[in-house]
Amino acid sequence: MHSVVALTLLATSAIAFPSNGYSTGHGSSKLNIQVGDRPYYLINNMDDGPLKTKLQSCSEGPFKPSDFVVSHRGASLQFPEHTTEGLAAARRQGAGILECDVAFTKDKKLVCRHAQCDLHTTTNILNTTLASKCTTPFQPAANGQPAKAKCCTSDITQAEFKTLCAKMDGFNPNGTTVASYMDGTPYFRTDLYATCGTLMTLNEYISIVDSYGLKFTPELKTPEIPMPYDGYTQTQYAQDMIDAFKKAKIDPERVYAQSFLPDDIFYWIKHEPEFGKQAVYLDSRVDTPAGYANATASIPDLAKKGVKIMAPAFFALTKVDPVTKKVVPSEYAIAVKKAGMDIITWSFERSGWLNRGGDYYYQYVKDVINNDGDMYTVLDVLAQQVKIRGMFADWPASVTYYANCFGL
């Protein structure tokens, strides 16, 4: 714990890099952006061709922050998500926009957590006295039934939330003890930096990212409990998130508010237009064939209603051309660009190994995917042909390398 904290303090206390002209007020020097070994591994793994040659030509940088690079939950490939340590890593890796998924606590305070009810898989709550407050206390695997638990931010106060340690998101469904249940980090991630990740409130996240001089993308998480909650309405929740930025005197141009609920987007467009014009509609309708078709057909109407930025998972933006067998833009991607809207998409580096065709994020192009280097093949189509505005990444350095190589 002490070594991780020390490294984080060094990273956050170093003089901030004033990205995009936003002064941090700390006087300033250069922050050296570091991409590490991962991009080079991916490039070496690519099939020979013009893209590989181009990427190899950029091997020595220099590298700088890019708004094309959006950190997904911090640097969650290796750091516990939504922690100060993860933010520091994402900043060092060149992300120009940093994310906080916003959930509310029992006392209606806003905190950073990927889901309202994920504390049992992303923190050590089950190993603390707060476990008794969980919606569903831990139940071990038995008689062919998997272990289960459900712990929500709304089960505890903000002060209690801040006593927890973050861990890598994961669980072991065969766990018969709390310790074995919590030991479920996916094979392609690591617990090396998960000794006790520092959780954040929304206000702390705003303060940290502002000190970096970078941009924000807060996501209003869809509640997992009935709303209103103890009189707390969805619209008040949406307003409270925006109010936190207004109170901190953050320029709306630095904020990309997100939601999977279209009503949240429409609310911001109507009631907070300066923030609403950059609101990001996270589109999960594409997850089924029928939903994909309906989502594609709805694009012109959404544009008329003032939605400026669409954000589906990136599988929905590409397909394989049946003749050339090349990855090309999808019908959805073409419809969004035809409507004059921008695209931000998610999430790079979330799939593990691709030597078996990938997973959810590569489902429409799996027949032409056979190695990790194909991540850059798909990213290149998204950047150069779909012309996405930004890519969320669990390991921002991989996208930072590409963005710098192509001047994004």
Coordinates of C-alpha atoms in Angstrom, one line a residue:
M1 CA 0.0 0.0 0.0
H2 CA 2.7 2.5 1.0
S3 CA 4.6 2.1 -2.3
V4 CA 1.5 2.6 -4.4
V5 CA 0.4 5.7 -2.4
A6 CA 3.9 7.1 -2.6
L7 CA 4.0 6.7 -6.4
T8 CA 0.6 8.3 -6.7
L9 CA 1.6 11.3 -4.5
L10 CA 4.7 11.8 -6.6
A11 CA 2.6 11.7 -9.8
T12 CA -0.1 14.0 -8.5
S13 CA 2.3 16.4 -6.8
A14 CA 4.5 16.9 -9.8
I15 CA 3.8 20.1 -11.6
A16 CA 0.7 19.6 -13.7
F17 CA 0.8 19.6 -17.5
P18 CA -1.5 22.4 -18.8
S19 CA -3.3 20.5 -21.5
N20 CA -5.3 22.4 -24.2
G21 CA -4.6 25.8 -22.8
Y22 CA -6.2 25.2 -19.4
S23 CA -3.9 26.6 -16.7
T24 CA -3.6 24.6 -13.5
G25 CA -2.5 27.6 -11.6
H26 CA 0.5 25.8 -10.2
G27 CA 3.2 27.4 -12.4
S28 CA 4.3 24.5 -14.7
S29 CA 6.8 22.4 -16.3
K30 CA 6.7 19.5 -18.7
L31 CA 4.9 16.2 -17.8
N32 CA 6.6 13.4 -19.7
I33 CA 3.9 11.2 -21.3
Q34 CA 5.0 7.5 -21.1
V35 CA 3.4 4.8 -23.2
G36 CA 5.4 1.9 -21.8
D37 CA 5.8 -1.5 -23.5
R38 CA 2.2 -2.3 -24.4
P39 CA 1.9 -0.4 -27.7
Y40 CA 5.2 -1.9 -29.0
Y41 CA 4.0 -5.4 -28.1
L42 CA 0.8 -4.8 -30.1
I43 CA 2.6 -3.4 -33.1
N44 CA 5.2 -6.2 -33.2
N45 CA 2.2 -8.6 -33.1
M46 CA 0.6 -7.0 -36.2
D47 CA 0.6 -8.5 -39.7
D48 CA 3.1 -6.8 -42.0
G49 CA 1.7 -4.0 -44.0
P50 CA 1.5 -0.2 -44.3
L51 CA -0.2 0.4 -41.0
K52 CA 2.4 -1.6 -39.1
T53 CA 5.2 0.3 -40.9
K54 CA 3.6 3.6 -40.1
L55 CA 3.2 2.8 -36.4
Q56 CA 6.7 1.5 -36.2
S57 CA 7.9 4.8 -37.6
C58 CA 6.5 6.6 -34.5
S59 CA 8.3 4.4 -32.0
E60 CA 10.4 7.2 -30.4
G61 CA 7.7 9.7 -30.0
P62 CA 7.5 12.4 -28.7
F63 CA 4.2 11.7 -27.1
K64 CA 1.7 14.2 -25.7
P65 CA -1.8 14.2 -24.2
S66 CA -4.6 13.8 -26.7
D67 CA -8.4 14.4 -26.4
F68 CA -8.8 11.5 -28.7
V69 CA -7.8 9.3 -25.7
V70 CA -10.5 8.9 -23.1
S71 CA -9.5 7.0 -20.0
H72 CA -12.1 4.3 -19.2
R73 CA -12.5 4.1 -15.4
G74 CA -8.9 5.4 -15.0
A75 CA -6.4 2.8 -16.3
S76 CA -8.5 -0.3 -15.4
L77 CA -6.5 -2.9 -17.3
Q78 CA -4.1 -2.9 -14.4
F79 CA -5.3 -0.4 -11.8
P80 CA -8.5 -0.7 -9.7
E81 CA -11.1 1.3 -11.5
H82 CA -12.2 4.8 -10.4
T83 CA -9.3 5.4 -8.0
T84 CA -6.8 8.2 -7.6
E85 CA -4.1 5.8 -8.6
G86 CA -5.9 4.9 -11.8
L87 CA -6.4 8.6 -12.7
A88 CA -2.7 9.3 -12.1
A89 CA -1.7 6.4 -14.4
A90 CA -4.2 7.5 -17.1
R91 CA -2.8 11.0 -17.0
R92 CA 0.8 9.8 -17.3
Q93 CA -0.3 7.6 -20.3
G94 CA -1.6 10.7 -22.2
A95 CA -5.4 10.6 -21.8
G96 CA -6.8 14.0 -22.5
I97 CA -10.2 13.1 -21.0
L98 CA -10.7 11.3 -17.7
E99 CA -13.9 9.4 -16.7
C100 CA -15.9 9.2 -13.4
D101 CA -19.0 7.0 -13.4
V102 CA -21.3 8.7 -11.0
A103 CA -23.4 6.8 -8.4
F104 CA -25.1 8.1 -5.3
T105 CA -24.7 7.0 -1.7
K106 CA -27.3 6.4 1.1
D107 CA -27.0 10.1 2.1
K108 CA -27.4 11.2 -1.6
K109 CA -23.8 12.2 -2.1
L110 CA -22.1 11.5 -5.5
V111 CA -19.2 9.2 -5.8
C112 CA -17.2 7.5 -8.6
R113 CA -18.2 3.9 -9.2
H114 CA -18.9 2.0 -12.4
A115 CA -22.2 0.7 -11.1
Q116 CA -24.4 1.5 -8.2
C117 CA -24.2 -2.0 -7.0
D118 CA -20.7 -3.2 -7.7
L119 CA -19.0 -2.7 -4.3
H120 CA -18.9 -6.5 -3.7
T121 CA -16.7 -7.0 -6.8
T122 CA -14.7 -3.7 -6.9
T123 CA -13.9 -3.1 -3.2
N124 CA -13.1 -4.9 0.0
I125 CA -16.5 -4.2 1.5
L126 CA -17.2 -7.9 2.1
N127 CA -14.1 -8.1 4.3
T128 CA -15.2 -5.1 6.5
T129 CA -17.9 -4.4 9.1
L130 CA -19.9 -2.7 6.4
A131 CA -20.7 -6.1 4.8
S132 CA -23.7 -6.3 7.1
K133 CA -25.2 -3.3 5.4
C134 CA -25.1 -4.9 1.9
T135 CA -28.4 -5.4 0.0
T136 CA -27.4 -9.1 -0.3
P137 CA -24.8 -10.3 2.2
F138 CA -22.2 -12.8 1.0
Q139 CA -23.6 -16.3 0.4
P140 CA -21.0 -19.0 -0.4
A141 CA -21.3 -21.4 -3.3
A142 CA -23.1 -24.5 -2.3
N143 CA -25.2 -27.4 -3.7
G144 CA -24.4 -26.4 -7.3
Q145 CA -25.4 -22.8 -6.8
P146 CA -22.8 -20.0 -7.3
A147 CA -21.7 -17.7 -4.6
K148 CA -23.4 -14.3 -4.6
A149 CA -23.5 -10.9 -2.9
K150 CA -24.8 -7.5 -3.8
C151 CA -23.4 -4.3 -2.2
C152 CA -24.6 -0.9 -3.4
T153 CA -23.3 2.6 -2.9
S154 CA -26.8 3.4 -1.7
D155 CA -26.4 0.9 1.1
I156 CA -23.8 3.1 2.8
T157 CA -23.0 6.8 3.4
Q158 CA -20.3 8.7 1.6
A159 CA -18.2 8.7 4.7
E160 CA -18.5 4.9 5.0
F161 CA -17.7 4.6 1.2
K162 CA -14.5 6.5 1.7
T163 CA -13.2 3.9 4.3
L164 CA -13.2 1.2 1.6
C165 CA -10.2 0.0 -0.5
A166 CA -10.7 -0.5 -4.2
K167 CA -9.6 -3.8 -5.8
M168 CA -9.6 -5.1 -9.3
D169 CA -13.1 -5.8 -10.5
G170 CA -13.9 -9.5 -10.4
F171 CA -15.2 -12.4 -8.3
N172 CA -15.0 -16.1 -8.1
P173 CA -18.5 -17.7 -8.4
N174 CA -17.2 -20.9 -6.8
G175 CA -16.0 -19.0 -3.7
T176 CA -16.9 -20.7 -0.4
T177 CA -15.3 -17.9 1.7
V178 CA -15.2 -14.2 1.4
A179 CA -11.5 -14.4 0.6
S180 CA -12.0 -16.9 -2.2
Y181 CA -15.0 -15.0 -3.6
M182 CA -13.0 -11.8 -3.8
D183 CA -10.1 -13.5 -5.6
G184 CA -11.5 -13.3 -9.1
T185 CA -9.3 -10.9 -11.1
P186 CA -9.6 -11.8 -14.9
Y187 CA -6.7 -13.6 -16.4
F188 CA -5.5 -10.7 -18.6
R189 CA -5.4 -8.1 -15.7
T190 CA -3.2 -8.0 -12.6
D191 CA -3.4 -7.4 -8.9
L192 CA 0.0 -5.8 -8.8
Y193 CA -1.4 -2.3 -8.1
A194 CA -4.5 -3.4 -6.2
T195 CA -3.2 -3.3 -2.6
C196 CA -5.7 -0.7 -1.5
G197 CA -7.0 1.6 -4.3
T198 CA -8.1 5.0 -3.1
L199 CA -11.8 5.6 -3.8
M200 CA -13.1 9.1 -4.9
T201 CA -16.1 11.2 -4.5
L202 CA -17.3 13.2 -7.6
N203 CA -15.9 16.4 -6.0
E204 CA -12.5 14.8 -5.5
Y205 CA -12.4 13.6 -9.1
I206 CA -13.2 17.1 -10.3
S207 CA -10.5 18.6 -8.2
I208 CA -7.9 16.1 -9.3
V209 CA -8.7 16.3 -13.1
D210 CA -8.8 20.1 -12.8
S211 CA -5.4 20.1 -11.2
Y212 CA -4.1 18.1 -14.2
G213 CA -5.6 20.7 -16.6
L214 CA -7.4 17.9 -18.5
K215 CA -11.1 17.3 -19.5
F216 CA -13.9 15.4 -17.8
T217 CA -16.4 12.8 -18.8
P218 CA -18.8 12.0 -15.9
E219 CA -21.3 9.3 -16.6
L220 CA -24.6 9.3 -14.7
K221 CA -25.0 5.7 -13.9
T222 CA -28.5 4.1 -14.4
P223 CA -29.8 3.5 -10.8
E224 CA -30.2 -0.2 -9.9
I225 CA -32.9 0.7 -7.3
P226 CA -36.3 2.1 -7.9
M227 CA -36.4 5.9 -8.3
P228 CA -37.3 8.2 -6.7
Y229 CA -35.1 7.0 -3.9
D230 CA -36.2 8.4 -0.6
G231 CA -37.6 11.4 -2.5
Y232 CA -34.5 11.7 -4.7
T233 CA -35.6 11.9 -8.3
Q234 CA -33.7 11.0 -11.5
T235 CA -33.8 14.6 -12.6
Q236 CA -32.4 15.8 -9.3
Y237 CA -29.7 13.2 -9.7
A238 CA -28.9 14.4 -13.2
Q239 CA -28.9 18.1 -12.0
D240 CA -26.7 17.4 -9.0
M241 CA -24.0 15.9 -11.2
I242 CA -23.9 19.1 -13.4
D243 CA -24.1 21.3 -10.3
A244 CA -20.9 19.8 -9.0
F245 CA -19.0 21.1 -12.0
K246 CA -20.7 24.5 -11.9
K247 CA -19.9 24.9 -8.2
A248 CA -16.2 24.1 -9.1
K249 CA -16.4 26.7 -11.8
I250 CA -15.5 24.2 -14.5
D251 CA -15.9 25.5 -18.1
P252 CA -18.7 23.4 -19.7
E253 CA -16.5 23.0 -22.8
R254 CA -14.2 20.7 -20.7
V255 CA -17.1 18.4 -19.7
Y256 CA -18.7 15.5 -21.6
A257 CA -21.6 14.3 -19.5
Q258 CA -22.7 10.8 -20.4
S259 CA -25.7 8.6 -19.9
F260 CA -27.3 5.4 -21.2
L261 CA -30.7 7.0 -20.5
P262 CA -31.9 9.3 -23.3
D263 CA -34.1 11.2 -20.9
D264 CA -30.9 12.3 -19.0
I265 CA -29.4 13.6 -22.3
F266 CA -32.6 15.4 -23.2
Y267 CA -32.8 16.9 -19.7
W268 CA -29.3 18.4 -20.0
I269 CA -30.0 19.7 -23.5
K270 CA -33.1 21.5 -22.2
H271 CA -32.1 22.6 -18.7
E272 CA -28.2 22.8 -19.0
P273 CA -27.7 23.6 -22.6
E274 CA -24.0 24.6 -22.2
F275 CA -23.3 21.1 -20.9
G276 CA -26.0 19.5 -23.0
K277 CA -24.4 20.4 -26.3
Q278 CA -21.6 18.0 -25.4
A279 CA -23.7 15.3 -23.8
V280 CA -22.8 11.8 -24.8
Y281 CA -25.6 9.3 -25.5
L282 CA -24.2 5.9 -24.6
D283 CA -26.2 3.7 -26.9
S284 CA -26.7 0.1 -25.7
R285 CA -29.6 -0.5 -28.1
V286 CA -27.1 -2.0 -30.6
D287 CA -26.6 -5.1 -28.5
T288 CA -29.2 -7.1 -30.4
P289 CA -29.8 -7.3 -34.2
A290 CA -33.3 -5.7 -33.8
G291 CA -32.0 -3.1 -31.5
Y292 CA -29.1 -2.3 -33.9
A293 CA -31.6 -1.7 -36.7
N294 CA -33.9 0.4 -34.6
A295 CA -30.9 2.4 -33.3
T296 CA -29.6 3.1 -36.8
A297 CA -33.1 4.2 -38.0
S298 CA -33.5 6.6 -35.0
I299 CA -30.3 8.6 -35.6
P300 CA -31.9 11.4 -37.7
D301 CA -34.6 12.0 -35.0
L302 CA -32.0 12.1 -32.2
A303 CA -30.0 14.7 -34.2
K304 CA -33.2 16.8 -34.6
K305 CA -33.6 16.6 -30.8
G306 CA -30.2 18.1 -30.2
V307 CA -28.1 15.1 -29.5
K308 CA -24.6 15.8 -30.8
I309 CA -22.5 12.8 -29.7
M310 CA -23.4 9.1 -30.0
A311 CA -21.4 6.5 -28.1
P312 CA -22.0 2.8 -28.9
A313 CA -19.6 0.0 -28.1
F314 CA -17.1 0.0 -31.0
F315 CA -18.3 -3.3 -32.4
A316 CA -21.3 -1.5 -33.7
L317 CA -19.2 0.9 -35.8
T318 CA -17.5 -1.7 -38.1
K319 CA -18.3 -4.8 -40.1
V320 CA -16.5 -7.0 -42.6
D321 CA -17.0 -6.2 -46.3
P322 CA -18.2 -9.5 -47.8
V323 CA -16.2 -9.0 -51.0
T324 CA -12.9 -7.5 -49.8
K325 CA -13.0 -9.2 -46.4
K326 CA -11.7 -5.9 -45.0
V327 CA -13.0 -4.1 -41.9
V328 CA -15.2 -1.2 -43.0
P329 CA -17.6 1.3 -41.4
S330 CA -21.0 -0.1 -40.4
E331 CA -24.5 1.2 -41.4
Y332 CA -24.8 2.7 -37.9
A333 CA -21.5 4.6 -38.2
I334 CA -22.5 5.9 -41.7
A335 CA -25.9 7.0 -40.4
V336 CA -24.4 8.9 -37.4
K337 CA -21.9 10.8 -39.6
K338 CA -24.6 11.5 -42.2
A339 CA -26.6 13.2 -39.5
G340 CA -23.7 15.5 -38.7
M341 CA -23.1 13.9 -35.2
D342 CA -19.8 13.0 -33.6
I343 CA -18.9 9.5 -32.2
I344 CA -17.0 8.6 -29.1
T345 CA -16.8 4.8 -28.6
W346 CA -15.7 2.2 -26.0
S347 CA -13.7 0.4 -24.8
F348 CA -10.2 -0.4 -26.2
E349 CA -8.1 -2.9 -24.2
R350 CA -11.1 -4.6 -22.6
S351 CA -11.1 -7.9 -24.5
G352 CA -8.1 -9.8 -23.3
W353 CA -6.3 -11.9 -26.0
L354 CA -7.6 -11.7 -29.6
N355 CA -6.0 -14.8 -31.0
R356 CA -9.4 -16.5 -30.9
G357 CA -11.3 -13.8 -32.6
G358 CA -12.0 -11.4 -29.7
D359 CA -15.2 -11.1 -27.8
Y360 CA -18.1 -8.6 -27.5
Y361 CA -16.1 -5.7 -28.8
Y362 CA -15.0 -7.5 -32.0
Q363 CA -18.1 -9.6 -32.6
Y364 CA -18.9 -8.2 -36.1
V365 CA -15.3 -8.6 -37.3
K366 CA -14.2 -11.7 -35.5
D367 CA -13.7 -13.7 -38.8
V368 CA -10.8 -11.4 -39.7
I369 CA -9.3 -11.1 -36.2
N370 CA -6.5 -13.5 -35.1
N371 CA -4.0 -11.7 -33.0
D372 CA -3.6 -8.8 -30.5
G373 CA -2.1 -6.6 -33.1
D374 CA -5.5 -6.5 -34.9
M375 CA -6.6 -4.1 -32.2
Y376 CA -4.8 -1.4 -34.1
T377 CA -6.3 -2.6 -37.4
V378 CA -9.7 -2.0 -36.0
L379 CA -8.7 1.3 -34.3
D380 CA -7.3 2.5 -37.6
V381 CA -10.6 2.0 -39.4
L382 CA -12.5 3.7 -36.5
A383 CA -10.1 6.7 -36.6
Q384 CA -9.6 7.1 -40.4
Q385 CA -12.8 5.9 -41.9
V386 CA -15.5 6.1 -39.3
K387 CA -13.7 9.2 -38.0
I388 CA -14.5 8.8 -34.3
R389 CA -13.9 11.8 -32.0
G390 CA -12.5 9.7 -29.3
M391 CA -11.8 6.2 -27.9
F392 CA -12.3 5.1 -24.3
A393 CA -9.4 2.8 -23.3
D394 CA -8.8 0.6 -20.3
W395 CA -5.0 1.2 -21.0
P396 CA -4.8 4.7 -22.4
A397 CA -1.2 4.4 -23.6
S398 CA -2.2 2.0 -26.4
V399 CA -4.5 4.7 -27.9
T400 CA -2.1 7.6 -27.0
Y401 CA 0.6 5.9 -29.2
Y402 CA -1.8 5.7 -32.2
A403 CA -3.2 9.2 -31.7
N404 CA 0.2 10.8 -31.6
C405 CA 1.4 8.8 -34.6
F406 CA -1.5 10.1 -36.6
G407 CA -1.7 13.6 -35.2
L408 CA -5.0 13.2 -33.4

